[in-house]
């Protein structure tokens, strides 16, 4: 996630951006979560839809569903070595003005909603403003959410931030 973090720094310098509203879906949502855990203080809102967390547990869960072929020690090492924002919540800088939204469908077969709820719970216990919201996904996997709810939420965040600046 270091290149994404550096990219945000370039945008700040080049365009004078003061605060970001991040929105990501699936792995992109995990990248947004990672930006928070890397200690950024310029994120005013993060919207994450169908986020991926708990990589090793997710890998084991999905492996149990798909028994084709042997699991290799290399696959286990790779899943265990991935940077998982869920294990780095303590590194998120507190900001009472920031809200983190986690949106997902409990029927999601790609990124289990229970892991998204676990991330929301960890954020809440650490004192962060968080909203966990169930949304409707598109069958059969229920991973992609209906109605651009993530984009709409990010847009509301951006509108609220611009109203705050002008008033």
PDB file of C-alpha atoms in Angstrom:
ATOM      1  CA  UNK A   1       0.000   0.000   0.000  1.00  0.00           C
ATOM      2  CA  UNK A   2       3.059   2.261   0.132  1.00  0.00           C
ATOM      3  CA  UNK A   3       2.684   3.371  -3.533  1.00  0.00           C
ATOM      4  CA  UNK A   4      -0.917   4.479  -2.903  1.00  0.00           C
ATOM      5  CA  UNK A   5       0.172   6.349   0.203  1.00  0.00           C
ATOM      6  CA  UNK A   6       2.922   8.089  -1.772  1.00  0.00           C
ATOM      7  CA  UNK A   7       0.430   8.869  -4.558  1.00  0.00           C
ATOM      8  CA  UNK A   8      -1.801  10.729  -2.121  1.00  0.00           C
ATOM      9  CA  UNK A   9       1.213  12.772  -1.018  1.00  0.00           C
ATOM     10  CA  UNK A  10       1.935  13.686  -4.654  1.00  0.00           C
ATOM     11  CA  UNK A  11      -1.688  14.807  -5.145  1.00  0.00           C
ATOM     12  CA  UNK A  12      -1.449  16.967  -2.033  1.00  0.00           C
ATOM     13  CA  UNK A  13       1.713  18.680  -3.250  1.00  0.00           C
ATOM     14  CA  UNK A  14       0.730  19.041  -6.891  1.00  0.00           C
ATOM     15  CA  UNK A  15      -2.871  20.202  -6.416  1.00  0.00           C
ATOM     16  CA  UNK A  16      -2.880  21.647  -2.918  1.00  0.00           C
ATOM     17  CA  UNK A  17      -5.300  19.022  -1.594  1.00  0.00           C
ATOM     18  CA  UNK A  18      -5.817  19.429   2.132  1.00  0.00           C
ATOM     19  CA  UNK A  19      -8.186  16.539   2.880  1.00  0.00           C
ATOM     20  CA  UNK A  20      -9.279  13.409   1.071  1.00  0.00           C
ATOM     21  CA  UNK A  21     -12.525  11.495   0.853  1.00  0.00           C
ATOM     22  CA  UNK A  22     -11.610   7.929  -0.002  1.00  0.00           C
ATOM     23  CA  UNK A  23     -13.950   5.386  -1.528  1.00  0.00           C
ATOM     24  CA  UNK A  24     -13.010   1.859  -2.423  1.00  0.00           C
ATOM     25  CA  UNK A  25     -14.691  -1.426  -3.231  1.00  0.00           C
ATOM     26  CA  UNK A  26     -13.389  -4.877  -2.244  1.00  0.00           C
ATOM     27  CA  UNK A  27      -9.581  -4.708  -2.468  1.00  0.00           C
ATOM     28  CA  UNK A  28      -9.862  -0.957  -3.083  1.00  0.00           C
ATOM     29  CA  UNK A  29     -11.754  -0.665   0.192  1.00  0.00           C
ATOM     30  CA  UNK A  30      -8.954  -2.537   1.889  1.00  0.00           C
ATOM     31  CA  UNK A  31      -6.510  -0.053   0.363  1.00  0.00           C
ATOM     32  CA  UNK A  32      -8.575   2.816   1.819  1.00  0.00           C
ATOM     33  CA  UNK A  33      -8.428   1.114   5.223  1.00  0.00           C
ATOM     34  CA  UNK A  34      -4.675   0.709   4.825  1.00  0.00           C
ATOM     35  CA  UNK A  35      -4.289   4.452   4.154  1.00  0.00           C
ATOM     36  CA  UNK A  36      -5.869   5.056   7.559  1.00  0.00           C
ATOM     37  CA  UNK A  37      -3.596   2.543   9.280  1.00  0.00           C
ATOM     38  CA  UNK A  38      -0.503   4.118   7.724  1.00  0.00           C
ATOM     39  CA  UNK A  39      -1.106   7.139   9.940  1.00  0.00           C
ATOM     40  CA  UNK A  40      -2.558   9.616   7.464  1.00  0.00           C
ATOM     41  CA  UNK A  41      -4.123  12.668   9.075  1.00  0.00           C
ATOM     42  CA  UNK A  42      -5.640  14.103   5.888  1.00  0.00           C
ATOM     43  CA  UNK A  43      -8.524  11.655   5.403  1.00  0.00           C
ATOM     44  CA  UNK A  44     -11.813  13.242   6.439  1.00  0.00           C
ATOM     45  CA  UNK A  45     -14.038  10.393   5.306  1.00  0.00           C
ATOM     46  CA  UNK A  46     -13.465   6.842   4.126  1.00  0.00           C
ATOM     47  CA  UNK A  47     -16.166   4.774   2.465  1.00  0.00           C
ATOM     48  CA  UNK A  48     -15.470   1.074   2.085  1.00  0.00           C
ATOM     49  CA  UNK A  49     -17.796  -1.292   0.267  1.00  0.00           C
ATOM     50  CA  UNK A  50     -17.415  -5.074   0.516  1.00  0.00           C
ATOM     51  CA  UNK A  51     -13.997  -4.725   2.170  1.00  0.00           C
ATOM     52  CA  UNK A  52     -11.508  -7.557   2.428  1.00  0.00           C
ATOM     53  CA  UNK A  53     -10.097  -8.203   5.909  1.00  0.00           C
ATOM     54  CA  UNK A  54      -8.761 -11.194   7.886  1.00  0.00           C
ATOM     55  CA  UNK A  55      -6.896 -12.593   4.876  1.00  0.00           C
ATOM     56  CA  UNK A  56      -5.699 -15.824   6.411  1.00  0.00           C
ATOM     57  CA  UNK A  57      -9.066 -16.610   7.977  1.00  0.00           C
ATOM     58  CA  UNK A  58     -10.827 -15.697   4.721  1.00  0.00           C
ATOM     59  CA  UNK A  59      -8.405 -17.907   2.771  1.00  0.00           C
ATOM     60  CA  UNK A  60      -9.082 -20.826   5.122  1.00  0.00           C
ATOM     61  CA  UNK A  61     -12.842 -20.252   4.873  1.00  0.00           C
ATOM     62  CA  UNK A  62     -12.796 -20.126   1.096  1.00  0.00           C
ATOM     63  CA  UNK A  63     -10.402 -23.063   0.920  1.00  0.00           C
ATOM     64  CA  UNK A  64     -12.955 -25.096   2.852  1.00  0.00           C
ATOM     65  CA  UNK A  65     -15.511 -24.354   0.120  1.00  0.00           C
ATOM     66  CA  UNK A  66     -13.178 -25.252  -2.742  1.00  0.00           C
ATOM     67  CA  UNK A  67     -11.370 -28.530  -2.192  1.00  0.00           C
ATOM     68  CA  UNK A  68      -9.966 -28.779  -5.720  1.00  0.00           C
ATOM     69  CA  UNK A  69      -6.246 -29.338  -5.611  1.00  0.00           C
ATOM     70  CA  UNK A  70      -3.948 -29.407  -2.637  1.00  0.00           C
ATOM     71  CA  UNK A  71      -3.310 -26.327  -0.539  1.00  0.00           C
ATOM     72  CA  UNK A  72       0.351 -25.497  -0.457  1.00  0.00           C
ATOM     73  CA  UNK A  73       2.430 -24.128   2.386  1.00  0.00           C
ATOM     74  CA  UNK A  74       3.315 -21.254   0.024  1.00  0.00           C
ATOM     75  CA  UNK A  75      -0.370 -20.234  -0.277  1.00  0.00           C
ATOM     76  CA  UNK A  76      -0.685 -20.232   3.501  1.00  0.00           C
ATOM     77  CA  UNK A  77       2.478 -18.124   3.897  1.00  0.00           C
ATOM     78  CA  UNK A  78       1.267 -15.632   1.278  1.00  0.00           C
ATOM     79  CA  UNK A  79      -2.137 -15.207   2.920  1.00  0.00           C
ATOM     80  CA  UNK A  80      -0.542 -14.828   6.357  1.00  0.00           C
ATOM     81  CA  UNK A  81       2.005 -12.290   5.087  1.00  0.00           C
ATOM     82  CA  UNK A  82      -0.471  -9.906   3.436  1.00  0.00           C
ATOM     83  CA  UNK A  83      -0.858  -6.505   5.082  1.00  0.00           C
ATOM     84  CA  UNK A  84      -4.211  -6.684   6.838  1.00  0.00           C
ATOM     85  CA  UNK A  85      -5.575  -3.347   8.103  1.00  0.00           C
ATOM     86  CA  UNK A  86      -7.615  -5.268  10.684  1.00  0.00           C
ATOM     87  CA  UNK A  87      -4.408  -6.014  12.573  1.00  0.00           C
ATOM     88  CA  UNK A  88      -3.222  -2.385  12.390  1.00  0.00           C
ATOM     89  CA  UNK A  89      -6.203  -0.434  13.753  1.00  0.00           C
ATOM     90  CA  UNK A  90      -4.014   0.803  16.627  1.00  0.00           C
ATOM     91  CA  UNK A  91      -1.965   2.773  14.066  1.00  0.00           C
ATOM     92  CA  UNK A  92      -4.914   4.927  12.933  1.00  0.00           C
ATOM     93  CA  UNK A  93      -4.513   8.496  14.143  1.00  0.00           C
ATOM     94  CA  UNK A  94      -7.618   9.629  16.072  1.00  0.00           C
ATOM     95  CA  UNK A  95      -9.672  12.316  14.342  1.00  0.00           C
ATOM     96  CA  UNK A  96     -13.071  13.296  15.725  1.00  0.00           C
ATOM     97  CA  UNK A  97     -13.971  14.954  12.392  1.00  0.00           C
ATOM     98  CA  UNK A  98     -13.453  11.775  10.350  1.00  0.00           C
ATOM     99  CA  UNK A  99     -16.098   9.119   9.754  1.00  0.00           C
ATOM    100  CA  UNK A 100     -15.402   5.660   8.363  1.00  0.00           C
ATOM    101  CA  UNK A 101     -18.296   3.952   6.563  1.00  0.00           C
ATOM    102  CA  UNK A 102     -18.330   0.199   5.993  1.00  0.00           C
ATOM    103  CA  UNK A 103     -21.084  -0.935   3.641  1.00  0.00           C
ATOM    104  CA  UNK A 104     -21.704  -4.534   2.697  1.00  0.00           C
ATOM    105  CA  UNK A 105     -24.180  -7.339   2.194  1.00  0.00           C
ATOM    106  CA  UNK A 106     -24.260 -10.082   4.856  1.00  0.00           C
ATOM    107  CA  UNK A 107     -24.803 -12.576   1.994  1.00  0.00           C
ATOM    108  CA  UNK A 108     -21.494 -11.593   0.318  1.00  0.00           C
ATOM    109  CA  UNK A 109     -19.704 -14.794  -0.702  1.00  0.00           C
ATOM    110  CA  UNK A 110     -16.447 -13.054  -1.670  1.00  0.00           C
ATOM    111  CA  UNK A 111     -15.672 -10.874   1.355  1.00  0.00           C
ATOM    112  CA  UNK A 112     -17.537 -12.062   4.443  1.00  0.00           C
ATOM    113  CA  UNK A 113     -19.565  -9.319   6.101  1.00  0.00           C
ATOM    114  CA  UNK A 114     -18.542 -10.678   9.500  1.00  0.00           C
ATOM    115  CA  UNK A 115     -14.962  -9.549   8.817  1.00  0.00           C
ATOM    116  CA  UNK A 116     -16.198  -6.103   7.807  1.00  0.00           C
ATOM    117  CA  UNK A 117     -18.181  -5.975  11.050  1.00  0.00           C
ATOM    118  CA  UNK A 118     -15.071  -7.049  12.941  1.00  0.00           C
ATOM    119  CA  UNK A 119     -13.128  -4.131  11.447  1.00  0.00           C
ATOM    120  CA  UNK A 120     -15.953  -1.720  12.330  1.00  0.00           C
ATOM    121  CA  UNK A 121     -16.000  -3.057  15.888  1.00  0.00           C
ATOM    122  CA  UNK A 122     -12.223  -2.658  16.229  1.00  0.00           C
ATOM    123  CA  UNK A 123     -12.488   0.941  14.975  1.00  0.00           C
ATOM    124  CA  UNK A 124     -15.295   1.703  17.392  1.00  0.00           C
ATOM    125  CA  UNK A 125     -13.407   0.201  20.352  1.00  0.00           C
ATOM    126  CA  UNK A 126     -10.411   2.366  19.394  1.00  0.00           C
ATOM    127  CA  UNK A 127     -12.610   5.482  19.594  1.00  0.00           C
ATOM    128  CA  UNK A 128     -13.120   6.207  15.893  1.00  0.00           C
ATOM    129  CA  UNK A 129     -16.373   7.372  14.292  1.00  0.00           C
ATOM    130  CA  UNK A 130     -17.638   4.417  12.302  1.00  0.00           C
ATOM    131  CA  UNK A 131     -20.859   3.478  10.549  1.00  0.00           C
ATOM    132  CA  UNK A 132     -21.455  -0.155   9.615  1.00  0.00           C
ATOM    133  CA  UNK A 133     -24.388  -0.468   7.256  1.00  0.00           C
ATOM    134  CA  UNK A 134     -25.971  -3.438   5.552  1.00  0.00           C
ATOM    135  CA  UNK A 135     -26.732  -2.845   1.899  1.00  0.00           C
ATOM    136  CA  UNK A 136     -28.189  -5.004  -0.835  1.00  0.00           C
ATOM    137  CA  UNK A 137     -25.762  -6.820  -3.113  1.00  0.00           C
ATOM    138  CA  UNK A 138     -26.248  -8.187  -6.594  1.00  0.00           C
ATOM    139  CA  UNK A 139     -26.725 -11.971  -6.885  1.00  0.00           C
ATOM    140  CA  UNK A 140     -25.277 -14.480  -7.123  1.00  0.00           C
ATOM    141  CA  UNK A 141     -22.254 -13.399  -5.038  1.00  0.00           C
ATOM    142  CA  UNK A 142     -23.829 -10.325  -3.394  1.00  0.00           C
ATOM    143  CA  UNK A 143     -20.362  -8.715  -3.487  1.00  0.00           C
ATOM    144  CA  UNK A 144     -21.164  -5.800  -5.793  1.00  0.00           C
ATOM    145  CA  UNK A 145     -23.639  -3.488  -4.117  1.00  0.00           C
ATOM    146  CA  UNK A 146     -26.738  -2.052  -5.760  1.00  0.00           C
ATOM    147  CA  UNK A 147     -27.301   1.584  -6.611  1.00  0.00           C
ATOM    148  CA  UNK A 148     -23.752   2.955  -6.299  1.00  0.00           C
ATOM    149  CA  UNK A 149     -24.263   3.278  -2.534  1.00  0.00           C
ATOM    150  CA  UNK A 150     -20.529   3.708  -1.918  1.00  0.00           C
ATOM    151  CA  UNK A 151     -20.141   6.486  -4.450  1.00  0.00           C
ATOM    152  CA  UNK A 152     -23.273   8.202  -3.121  1.00  0.00           C
ATOM    153  CA  UNK A 153     -21.951   8.040   0.450  1.00  0.00           C
ATOM    154  CA  UNK A 154     -18.555   9.399  -0.608  1.00  0.00           C
ATOM    155  CA  UNK A 155     -20.311  12.210  -2.471  1.00  0.00           C
ATOM    156  CA  UNK A 156     -22.284  13.100   0.670  1.00  0.00           C
ATOM    157  CA  UNK A 157     -19.029  13.184   2.635  1.00  0.00           C
ATOM    158  CA  UNK A 158     -17.452  15.509   0.086  1.00  0.00           C
ATOM    159  CA  UNK A 159     -20.521  17.775   0.090  1.00  0.00           C
ATOM    160  CA  UNK A 160     -20.485  17.980   3.894  1.00  0.00           C
ATOM    161  CA  UNK A 161     -16.815  18.879   3.882  1.00  0.00           C
ATOM    162  CA  UNK A 162     -17.272  21.623   1.285  1.00  0.00           C
ATOM    163  CA  UNK A 163     -20.226  23.067   3.253  1.00  0.00           C
ATOM    164  CA  UNK A 164     -18.011  23.167   6.354  1.00  0.00           C
ATOM    165  CA  UNK A 165     -15.326  25.101   4.459  1.00  0.00           C
ATOM    166  CA  UNK A 166     -17.688  27.716   3.039  1.00  0.00           C
ATOM    167  CA  UNK A 167     -19.793  28.330   6.155  1.00  0.00           C
TER     168      UNK A 167
END
